[in-house]
Amino acid sequence: MSSAPNTAALYGGATGRRVTVRDVQAAKGRHEKWPMVTAYDAMTARVFDEAGIPVMLVGDSAAMVVYGYDSTLPVTVEDLIPLTAAVVRGSSRALVVADLPFGSYQASPQQAMETAARFMKEAGAHAVKLEGGNRVLPQVEALVSAGIPVMGHLGLTPQSVNAFGGYRVQGRGQSGDELMADAKALEHAGAFSLVLECVPTDLANRVTAALSIPTIGIGAGPGTDAQVLVWQDLMGLTEHPAKFVKKYFDLHGEMDRAVRAFADEVSSGAFPAKEHSYS
């Protein structure tokens, strides 16, 4: 990593090197808001990298958008390592964060260390993300002490969806005080940033103001330091997106039109034409 943080804008800025956790933290000091998107393959990673996206998350959301499961729980380390490696290869500037999947870090700090080390060594990840507050503090401390940057995740933590009784807003009432305590504890344990998912806007604002590390919102209102979306959601591929999703493009419709046009031309004999054939 560079010995000094980059002073250029985090989003879209040219650095000639990878964005680092110090760059991300320095952006908070400048009150700079920045975007994070998920990525799961080299081609889309290259597009996002060229667009100036500073941080890409290889999320366990791959369980649903890549592998077709109905939750994040089934995805494994073996499923995510090749995807993470592809995103690293497809990018040259973005900080690539790998999600540690369910069951790969909760048992002990040693398990977390072994899993994170695989993502760093085999996939080339630059940081890892894990879910939870007080219960994972030993894991966060162990990883940080070993030199592995950790992104925390509080609020609606999808790996705990069964305990929550479904996908519900978290942090209302007394549980908001618990979330604040967990956020401060994660910062003290060494996390370099914190995802806040599906929490009330007021709570997200208070957590953001209370921490010196950046917060990354997803369904947490506009007051967080950064925002993250699953790329298939923002591009309009998801059939029933969550309330917090804004669709920036109808990729589903465009893909449908393109593949139907191809199929129609094949059926009619219009494709391949002479200009698509060899003599």
PDB file of C-alpha atoms in Angstrom, residues 60-64 68-75 158 161-162 167:
ATOM      1  CA  ASP A  60     -22.182 -12.938  -1.095  1.00  0.00           C
ATOM      2  CA  SER A  61     -25.178 -11.596  -3.032  1.00  0.00           C
ATOM      3  CA  ALA A  62     -23.577 -13.682  -5.781  1.00  0.00           C
ATOM      4  CA  ALA A  63     -25.549 -16.516  -4.218  1.00  0.00           C
ATOM      5  CA  MET A  64     -28.685 -15.000  -5.754  1.00  0.00           C
ATOM      6  CA  GLY A  68     -29.652 -18.557  -8.435  1.00  0.00           C
ATOM      7  CA  TYR A  69     -30.230 -19.269  -4.736  1.00  0.00           C
ATOM      8  CA  ASP A  70     -32.986 -17.481  -2.814  1.00  0.00           C
ATOM      9  CA  SER A  71     -30.672 -16.168  -0.079  1.00  0.00           C
ATOM     10  CA  THR A  72     -26.980 -15.543   0.555  1.00  0.00           C
ATOM     11  CA  LEU A  73     -26.629 -18.511   2.902  1.00  0.00           C
ATOM     12  CA  PRO A  74     -25.705 -21.328   0.460  1.00  0.00           C
ATOM     13  CA  VAL A  75     -22.746 -19.602  -1.235  1.00  0.00           C
ATOM     14  CA  PRO A 158     -28.500 -10.990   5.263  1.00  0.00           C
ATOM     15  CA  VAL A 161     -32.033 -13.320   7.943  1.00  0.00           C
ATOM     16  CA  ASN A 162     -33.480 -16.395   9.652  1.00  0.00           C
ATOM     17  CA  TYR A 167     -35.736  -8.929   5.519  1.00  0.00           C
TER      18      TYR A 167
END
